[in-house]
JSON list of C-alpha atoms in Angstrom, two decimals:
[
{"chain": "A", "resi": 903, "resn": "GLN", "atom": "CA", "xyz": [178.21, 54.71, 72.75]},
{"chain": "A", "resi": 904, "resn": "TYR", "atom": "CA", "xyz": [176.32, 54.39, 76.01]},
{"chain": "A", "resi": 905, "resn": "LEU", "atom": "CA", "xyz": [177.06, 51.51, 78.33]},
{"chain": "A", "resi": 906, "resn": "PHE", "atom": "CA", "xyz": [174.15, 49.14, 78.95]},
{"chain": "A", "resi": 907, "resn": "ILE", "atom": "CA", "xyz": [171.80, 51.09, 76.65]},
{"chain": "A", "resi": 908, "resn": "GLU", "atom": "CA", "xyz": [170.00, 47.95, 75.48]},
{"chain": "A", "resi": 909, "resn": "GLU", "atom": "CA", "xyz": [169.50, 46.79, 79.05]},
{"chain": "A", "resi": 910, "resn": "ILE", "atom": "CA", "xyz": [168.16, 50.22, 80.03]},
{"chain": "A", "resi": 911, "resn": "ILE", "atom": "CA", "xyz": [165.75, 50.28, 77.08]},
{"chain": "A", "resi": 912, "resn": "ASP", "atom": "CA", "xyz": [164.56, 46.74, 77.87]},
{"chain": "A", "resi": 913, "resn": "HIS", "atom": "CA", "xyz": [163.99, 47.77, 81.48]},
{"chain": "A", "resi": 914, "resn": "ILE", "atom": "CA", "xyz": [161.97, 50.84, 80.43]},
{"chain": "A", "resi": 915, "resn": "LYS", "atom": "CA", "xyz": [159.86, 48.73, 78.06]},
{"chain": "A", "resi": 916, "resn": "LYS", "atom": "CA", "xyz": [159.25, 46.10, 80.72]},
{"chain": "A", "resi": 917, "resn": "TYR", "atom": "CA", "xyz": [158.36, 48.37, 83.63]},
{"chain": "A", "resi": 918, "resn": "LYS", "atom": "CA", "xyz": [156.47, 51.12, 81.77]},
{"chain": "A", "resi": 919, "resn": "TYR", "atom": "CA", "xyz": [157.67, 54.55, 82.92]},
{"chain": "A", "resi": 920, "resn": "GLU", "atom": "CA", "xyz": [155.05, 56.63, 81.04]},
{"chain": "A", "resi": 921, "resn": "ASN", "atom": "CA", "xyz": [153.99, 58.31, 84.30]},
{"chain": "A", "resi": 922, "resn": "ILE", "atom": "CA", "xyz": [157.49, 59.55, 85.10]},
{"chain": "A", "resi": 923, "resn": "PRO", "atom": "CA", "xyz": [157.92, 62.48, 82.68]},
{"chain": "A", "resi": 924, "resn": "PRO", "atom": "CA", "xyz": [161.73, 62.74, 82.60]},
{"chain": "A", "resi": 925, "resn": "ILE", "atom": "CA", "xyz": [162.11, 59.05, 81.76]},
{"chain": "A", "resi": 926, "resn": "ALA", "atom": "CA", "xyz": [159.21, 59.14, 79.30]},
{"chain": "A", "resi": 927, "resn": "ILE", "atom": "CA", "xyz": [160.68, 62.18, 77.51]},
{"chain": "A", "resi": 928, "resn": "TYR", "atom": "CA", "xyz": [164.18, 60.74, 77.25]},
{"chain": "A", "resi": 929, "resn": "TYR", "atom": "CA", "xyz": [162.76, 57.41, 76.10]},
{"chain": "A", "resi": 930, "resn": "GLN", "atom": "CA", "xyz": [160.68, 59.11, 73.40]},
{"chain": "A", "resi": 931, "resn": "SER", "atom": "CA", "xyz": [163.76, 61.12, 72.39]},
{"chain": "A", "resi": 932, "resn": "TYR", "atom": "CA", "xyz": [165.68, 57.88, 72.04]},
{"chain": "A", "resi": 933, "resn": "LEU", "atom": "CA", "xyz": [162.91, 56.30, 69.97]},
{"chain": "A", "resi": 934, "resn": "THR", "atom": "CA", "xyz": [162.51, 59.40, 67.80]},
{"chain": "A", "resi": 935, "resn": "ILE", "atom": "CA", "xyz": [166.21, 59.32, 66.94]},
{"chain": "A", "resi": 936, "resn": "ASN", "atom": "CA", "xyz": [166.59, 55.56, 66.56]},
{"chain": "A", "resi": 937, "resn": "GLN", "atom": "CA", "xyz": [163.26, 54.71, 64.91]},
{"chain": "A", "resi": 938, "resn": "PRO", "atom": "CA", "xyz": [162.63, 57.75, 62.70]},
{"chain": "A", "resi": 939, "resn": "ASP", "atom": "CA", "xyz": [160.18, 55.95, 60.42]},
{"chain": "A", "resi": 940, "resn": "ILE", "atom": "CA", "xyz": [157.70, 55.54, 63.27]},
{"chain": "A", "resi": 941, "resn": "ILE", "atom": "CA", "xyz": [156.30, 59.07, 63.37]},
{"chain": "A", "resi": 942, "resn": "ASP", "atom": "CA", "xyz": [154.27, 58.40, 66.53]},
{"chain": "A", "resi": 943, "resn": "HIS", "atom": "CA", "xyz": [157.52, 58.60, 68.50]},
{"chain": "A", "resi": 944, "resn": "TYR", "atom": "CA", "xyz": [158.01, 62.20, 67.37]},
{"chain": "A", "resi": 945, "resn": "PHE", "atom": "CA", "xyz": [154.40, 63.18, 68.15]},
{"chain": "A", "resi": 946, "resn": "ASN", "atom": "CA", "xyz": [154.60, 61.50, 71.56]},
{"chain": "A", "resi": 947, "resn": "LEU", "atom": "CA", "xyz": [157.81, 63.41, 72.27]},
{"chain": "A", "resi": 948, "resn": "LYS", "atom": "CA", "xyz": [156.25, 66.70, 71.17]},
{"chain": "A", "resi": 949, "resn": "GLU", "atom": "CA", "xyz": [153.22, 66.14, 73.41]},
{"chain": "A", "resi": 950, "resn": "LEU", "atom": "CA", "xyz": [155.38, 65.23, 76.40]},
{"chain": "A", "resi": 951, "resn": "LEU", "atom": "CA", "xyz": [157.57, 68.30, 75.89]},
{"chain": "A", "resi": 952, "resn": "GLN", "atom": "CA", "xyz": [154.55, 70.57, 75.66]},
{"chain": "A", "resi": 953, "resn": "LYS", "atom": "CA", "xyz": [153.22, 69.18, 78.94]},
{"chain": "A", "resi": 954, "resn": "HIS", "atom": "CA", "xyz": [156.38, 68.67, 80.98]},
{"chain": "A", "resi": 955, "resn": "SER", "atom": "CA", "xyz": [159.30, 70.74, 79.66]},
{"chain": "A", "resi": 956, "resn": "SER", "atom": "CA", "xyz": [159.11, 73.00, 82.71]},
{"chain": "A", "resi": 957, "resn": "ILE", "atom": "CA", "xyz": [160.53, 70.25, 84.93]},
{"chain": "A", "resi": 958, "resn": "PHE", "atom": "CA", "xyz": [163.91, 70.55, 83.21]},
{"chain": "A", "resi": 959, "resn": "PRO", "atom": "CA", "xyz": [166.52, 73.29, 83.50]},
{"chain": "A", "resi": 960, "resn": "ARG", "atom": "CA", "xyz": [166.27, 75.69, 80.55]},
{"chain": "A", "resi": 961, "resn": "GLU", "atom": "CA", "xyz": [169.30, 74.35, 78.65]},
{"chain": "A", "resi": 962, "resn": "GLU", "atom": "CA", "xyz": [168.22, 70.74, 79.03]},
{"chain": "A", "resi": 963, "resn": "ALA", "atom": "CA", "xyz": [164.68, 71.55, 77.91]},
{"chain": "A", "resi": 964, "resn": "LEU", "atom": "CA", "xyz": [166.08, 73.36, 74.87]},
{"chain": "A", "resi": 965, "resn": "HIS", "atom": "CA", "xyz": [168.26, 70.35, 74.02]},
{"chain": "A", "resi": 966, "resn": "LEU", "atom": "CA", "xyz": [165.21, 68.06, 74.19]},
{"chain": "A", "resi": 967, "resn": "TYR", "atom": "CA", "xyz": [163.24, 70.38, 71.91]},
{"chain": "A", "resi": 968, "resn": "GLU", "atom": "CA", "xyz": [166.19, 70.36, 69.52]},
{"chain": "A", "resi": 969, "resn": "VAL", "atom": "CA", "xyz": [165.81, 66.58, 69.23]},
{"chain": "A", "resi": 970, "resn": "ALA", "atom": "CA", "xyz": [162.28, 67.19, 67.97]},
{"chain": "A", "resi": 971, "resn": "VAL", "atom": "CA", "xyz": [163.35, 70.06, 65.68]},
{"chain": "A", "resi": 972, "resn": "ASN", "atom": "CA", "xyz": [166.16, 67.96, 64.20]},
{"chain": "A", "resi": 973, "resn": "TYR", "atom": "CA", "xyz": [163.70, 65.14, 63.51]},
{"chain": "A", "resi": 974, "resn": "CYS", "atom": "CA", "xyz": [161.56, 67.61, 61.55]},
{"chain": "A", "resi": 975, "resn": "ILE", "atom": "CA", "xyz": [164.59, 68.89, 59.65]},
{"chain": "A", "resi": 976, "resn": "ARG", "atom": "CA", "xyz": [165.46, 65.33, 58.61]},
{"chain": "A", "resi": 977, "resn": "LYS", "atom": "CA", "xyz": [161.88, 64.86, 57.36]},
{"chain": "A", "resi": 978, "resn": "ILE", "atom": "CA", "xyz": [162.06, 68.15, 55.43]},
{"chain": "A", "resi": 979, "resn": "ASN", "atom": "CA", "xyz": [165.37, 67.08, 53.89]},
{"chain": "A", "resi": 980, "resn": "LYS", "atom": "CA", "xyz": [163.56, 63.98, 52.63]},
{"chain": "A", "resi": 981, "resn": "GLY", "atom": "CA", "xyz": [160.97, 66.17, 50.90]},
{"chain": "A", "resi": 982, "resn": "GLN", "atom": "CA", "xyz": [158.26, 66.27, 53.56]},
{"chain": "A", "resi": 983, "resn": "GLU", "atom": "CA", "xyz": [157.78, 70.03, 53.72]},
{"chain": "A", "resi": 984, "resn": "SER", "atom": "CA", "xyz": [154.72, 69.75, 55.97]},
{"chain": "A", "resi": 985, "resn": "TYR", "atom": "CA", "xyz": [157.22, 69.48, 58.83]},
{"chain": "A", "resi": 986, "resn": "PHE", "atom": "CA", "xyz": [157.94, 73.23, 58.55]},
{"chain": "A", "resi": 987, "resn": "LYS", "atom": "CA", "xyz": [154.65, 73.69, 60.41]},
{"chain": "A", "resi": 988, "resn": "GLU", "atom": "CA", "xyz": [155.89, 71.32, 63.10]},
{"chain": "A", "resi": 989, "resn": "ILE", "atom": "CA", "xyz": [159.11, 73.31, 63.48]},
{"chain": "A", "resi": 990, "resn": "PHE", "atom": "CA", "xyz": [157.10, 76.52, 63.65]},
{"chain": "A", "resi": 991, "resn": "GLU", "atom": "CA", "xyz": [154.93, 75.05, 66.42]},
{"chain": "A", "resi": 992, "resn": "LEU", "atom": "CA", "xyz": [157.94, 73.75, 68.36]},
{"chain": "A", "resi": 993, "resn": "TYR", "atom": "CA", "xyz": [159.66, 77.13, 68.20]},
{"chain": "A", "resi": 994, "resn": "GLY", "atom": "CA", "xyz": [156.42, 78.82, 69.20]},
{"chain": "A", "resi": 995, "resn": "ASP", "atom": "CA", "xyz": [156.29, 76.65, 72.29]},
{"chain": "A", "resi": 996, "resn": "ILE", "atom": "CA", "xyz": [159.88, 77.32, 73.34]},
{"chain": "A", "resi": 997, "resn": "LEU", "atom": "CA", "xyz": [159.42, 81.03, 72.68]},
{"chain": "A", "resi": 998, "resn": "GLU", "atom": "CA", "xyz": [156.26, 81.16, 74.78]},
{"chain": "A", "resi": 999, "resn": "LYS", "atom": "CA", "xyz": [157.96, 79.25, 77.60]},
{"chain": "A", "resi": 1000, "resn": "GLU", "atom": "CA", "xyz": [161.10, 81.41, 77.18]},
{"chain": "A", "resi": 1001, "resn": "ILE", "atom": "CA", "xyz": [163.24, 78.27, 76.94]},
{"chain": "A", "resi": 1002, "resn": "ILE", "atom": "CA", "xyz": [165.02, 79.60, 73.86]},
{"chain": "A", "resi": 1003, "resn": "PHE", "atom": "CA", "xyz": [166.65, 82.56, 75.62]},
{"chain": "A", "resi": 1004, "resn": "THR", "atom": "CA", "xyz": [170.04, 82.37, 77.27]},
{"chain": "A", "resi": 1005, "resn": "ASP", "atom": "CA", "xyz": [170.45, 83.18, 80.95]},
{"chain": "A", "resi": 1006, "resn": "LYS", "atom": "CA", "xyz": [171.19, 86.75, 79.82]},
{"chain": "A", "resi": 1007, "resn": "GLY", "atom": "CA", "xyz": [167.89, 86.91, 77.93]},
{"chain": "A", "resi": 1008, "resn": "GLU", "atom": "CA", "xyz": [169.60, 86.71, 74.54]},
{"chain": "A", "resi": 1009, "resn": "LEU", "atom": "CA", "xyz": [168.36, 84.87, 71.49]},
{"chain": "A", "resi": 1010, "resn": "LYS", "atom": "CA", "xyz": [171.01, 83.16, 69.40]},
{"chain": "A", "resi": 1011, "resn": "PRO", "atom": "CA", "xyz": [171.04, 84.34, 65.77]},
{"chain": "A", "resi": 1012, "resn": "ILE", "atom": "CA", "xyz": [170.74, 80.75, 64.54]},
{"chain": "A", "resi": 1013, "resn": "HIS", "atom": "CA", "xyz": [167.44, 80.33, 66.40]},
{"chain": "A", "resi": 1014, "resn": "PHE", "atom": "CA", "xyz": [166.28, 83.74, 65.18]},
{"chain": "A", "resi": 1015, "resn": "LYS", "atom": "CA", "xyz": [167.03, 82.68, 61.59]},
{"chain": "A", "resi": 1016, "resn": "ASN", "atom": "CA", "xyz": [165.40, 79.26, 61.98]},
{"chain": "A", "resi": 1017, "resn": "ILE", "atom": "CA", "xyz": [162.22, 80.75, 63.42]},
{"chain": "A", "resi": 1018, "resn": "VAL", "atom": "CA", "xyz": [161.90, 83.24, 60.57]},
{"chain": "A", "resi": 1019, "resn": "ALA", "atom": "CA", "xyz": [162.68, 80.49, 58.05]},
{"chain": "A", "resi": 1020, "resn": "ALA", "atom": "CA", "xyz": [159.95, 78.23, 59.44]},
{"chain": "A", "resi": 1021, "resn": "ALA", "atom": "CA", "xyz": [157.42, 81.07, 59.54]},
{"chain": "A", "resi": 1022, "resn": "THR", "atom": "CA", "xyz": [158.12, 82.15, 55.97]},
{"chain": "A", "resi": 1023, "resn": "ARG", "atom": "CA", "xyz": [157.97, 78.59, 54.66]},
{"chain": "A", "resi": 1024, "resn": "ILE", "atom": "CA", "xyz": [154.41, 78.22, 55.97]},
{"chain": "A", "resi": 1025, "resn": "LYS", "atom": "CA", "xyz": [153.50, 81.73, 54.78]},
{"chain": "A", "resi": 1026, "resn": "GLU", "atom": "CA", "xyz": [153.16, 83.25, 58.25]},
{"chain": "A", "resi": 1027, "resn": "TYR", "atom": "CA", "xyz": [154.54, 86.53, 56.90]},
{"chain": "A", "resi": 1028, "resn": "LYS", "atom": "CA", "xyz": [152.88, 88.94, 59.32]},
{"chain": "A", "resi": 1029, "resn": "TRP", "atom": "CA", "xyz": [153.89, 86.73, 62.24]},
{"chain": "A", "resi": 1030, "resn": "ALA", "atom": "CA", "xyz": [157.49, 86.62, 60.97]},
{"chain": "A", "resi": 1031, "resn": "GLU", "atom": "CA", "xyz": [157.64, 90.40, 60.59]},
{"chain": "A", "resi": 1032, "resn": "ASN", "atom": "CA", "xyz": [156.23, 90.92, 64.09]},
{"chain": "A", "resi": 1033, "resn": "PHE", "atom": "CA", "xyz": [158.71, 88.38, 65.45]},
{"chain": "A", "resi": 1034, "resn": "ILE", "atom": "CA", "xyz": [161.69, 90.15, 63.84]},
{"chain": "A", "resi": 1035, "resn": "HIS", "atom": "CA", "xyz": [160.69, 93.49, 65.29]},
{"chain": "A", "resi": 1036, "resn": "LYS", "atom": "CA", "xyz": [159.67, 92.14, 68.70]},
{"chain": "A", "resi": 1037, "resn": "TYR", "atom": "CA", "xyz": [162.76, 90.02, 69.35]},
{"chain": "A", "resi": 1038, "resn": "GLN", "atom": "CA", "xyz": [165.52, 91.94, 67.57]},
{"chain": "A", "resi": 1039, "resn": "ASP", "atom": "CA", "xyz": [166.62, 93.49, 70.86]},
{"chain": "A", "resi": 1040, "resn": "ASN", "atom": "CA", "xyz": [167.19, 90.01, 72.28]},
{"chain": "A", "resi": 1041, "resn": "LEU", "atom": "CA", "xyz": [169.94, 89.35, 69.74]},
{"chain": "A", "resi": 1042, "resn": "PRO", "atom": "CA", "xyz": [173.54, 89.90, 70.81]},
{"chain": "A", "resi": 1043, "resn": "GLU", "atom": "CA", "xyz": [174.32, 93.55, 70.03]},
{"chain": "A", "resi": 1044, "resn": "SER", "atom": "CA", "xyz": [177.30, 92.74, 67.80]},
{"chain": "A", "resi": 1045, "resn": "LEU", "atom": "CA", "xyz": [175.18, 90.47, 65.56]},
{"chain": "A", "resi": 1046, "resn": "LYS", "atom": "CA", "xyz": [171.83, 92.24, 65.69]},
{"chain": "A", "resi": 1047, "resn": "LYS", "atom": "CA", "xyz": [172.06, 94.45, 62.59]},
{"chain": "A", "resi": 1048, "resn": "ASN", "atom": "CA", "xyz": [173.16, 91.61, 60.32]},
{"chain": "A", "resi": 1049, "resn": "ALA", "atom": "CA", "xyz": [170.61, 89.13, 61.69]},
{"chain": "A", "resi": 1050, "resn": "VAL", "atom": "CA", "xyz": [167.70, 91.56, 61.37]},
{"chain": "A", "resi": 1051, "resn": "THR", "atom": "CA", "xyz": [168.72, 92.71, 57.89]},
{"chain": "A", "resi": 1052, "resn": "PHE", "atom": "CA", "xyz": [169.22, 89.17, 56.58]},
{"chain": "A", "resi": 1053, "resn": "ASN", "atom": "CA", "xyz": [165.94, 87.91, 58.02]},
{"chain": "A", "resi": 1054, "resn": "LEU", "atom": "CA", "xyz": [163.97, 90.87, 56.70]},
{"chain": "A", "resi": 1055, "resn": "ALA", "atom": "CA", "xyz": [165.49, 90.09, 53.28]},
{"chain": "A", "resi": 1056, "resn": "ARG", "atom": "CA", "xyz": [164.36, 86.46, 53.67]},
{"chain": "A", "resi": 1057, "resn": "LEU", "atom": "CA", "xyz": [160.85, 87.62, 54.56]},
{"chain": "A", "resi": 1058, "resn": "TYR", "atom": "CA", "xyz": [160.68, 90.00, 51.60]},
{"chain": "A", "resi": 1059, "resn": "PHE", "atom": "CA", "xyz": [161.97, 87.27, 49.29]},
{"chain": "A", "resi": 1060, "resn": "PHE", "atom": "CA", "xyz": [159.10, 84.97, 50.25]},
{"chain": "A", "resi": 1061, "resn": "GLN", "atom": "CA", "xyz": [156.70, 87.89, 49.76]},
{"chain": "A", "resi": 1062, "resn": "SER", "atom": "CA", "xyz": [158.16, 88.47, 46.27]},
{"chain": "A", "resi": 1063, "resn": "LYS", "atom": "CA", "xyz": [159.33, 91.98, 47.21]},
{"chain": "A", "resi": 1064, "resn": "TYR", "atom": "CA", "xyz": [162.58, 91.52, 45.32]},
{"chain": "A", "resi": 1065, "resn": "ASP", "atom": "CA", "xyz": [163.62, 95.20, 45.21]},
{"chain": "A", "resi": 1066, "resn": "ASN", "atom": "CA", "xyz": [163.62, 95.24, 49.02]},
{"chain": "A", "resi": 1067, "resn": "VAL", "atom": "CA", "xyz": [165.56, 91.98, 49.12]},
{"chain": "A", "resi": 1068, "resn": "ILE", "atom": "CA", "xyz": [168.39, 93.29, 46.95]},
{"chain": "A", "resi": 1069, "resn": "SER", "atom": "CA", "xyz": [168.76, 96.55, 48.86]},
{"chain": "A", "resi": 1070, "resn": "LEU", "atom": "CA", "xyz": [168.84, 94.69, 52.19]},
{"chain": "A", "resi": 1071, "resn": "LEU", "atom": "CA", "xyz": [171.29, 92.04, 51.04]},
{"chain": "A", "resi": 1072, "resn": "HIS", "atom": "CA", "xyz": [173.71, 94.78, 50.02]},
{"chain": "A", "resi": 1073, "resn": "GLN", "atom": "CA", "xyz": [173.83, 95.69, 53.73]},
{"chain": "A", "resi": 1074, "resn": "VAL", "atom": "CA", "xyz": [174.55, 92.17, 55.02]},
{"chain": "A", "resi": 1075, "resn": "GLU", "atom": "CA", "xyz": [178.15, 91.38, 55.93]}
]
């Protein structure tokens, strides 16, 4: 619960802060979460993030992108699989801008898995394979082998290379 949230929202509506990117982005985040049936809120948020995410510290920018990703996941969970392409595009943006990497340059295995999952669901198989090989060294060393093996198995599954899938899954802990 946020104190005075209704008053803040009324103020933003009344005085139109579209030209102040941080306020516009947080307002669109709020609308995307609280009015999920109005898809324009999500697309406005996505556009604002693409244009202005660089004004935020890396972790904050990543959090704002995660609002957009989570919106897409909710849509997918309701059967709207076209949102896999949206997730793929969002992850592409945060990869290109290097927002997704920790201060140590690491990529969390959950993000690695989600990126491969989105790519395979929209049949971007070559892209997914290149991603796995290009970014495997950004994974934490202790988790790298498992993450790479599992995600290659996922890729091969979507490519119907089932013999490869089984041999790789035997190696996953």
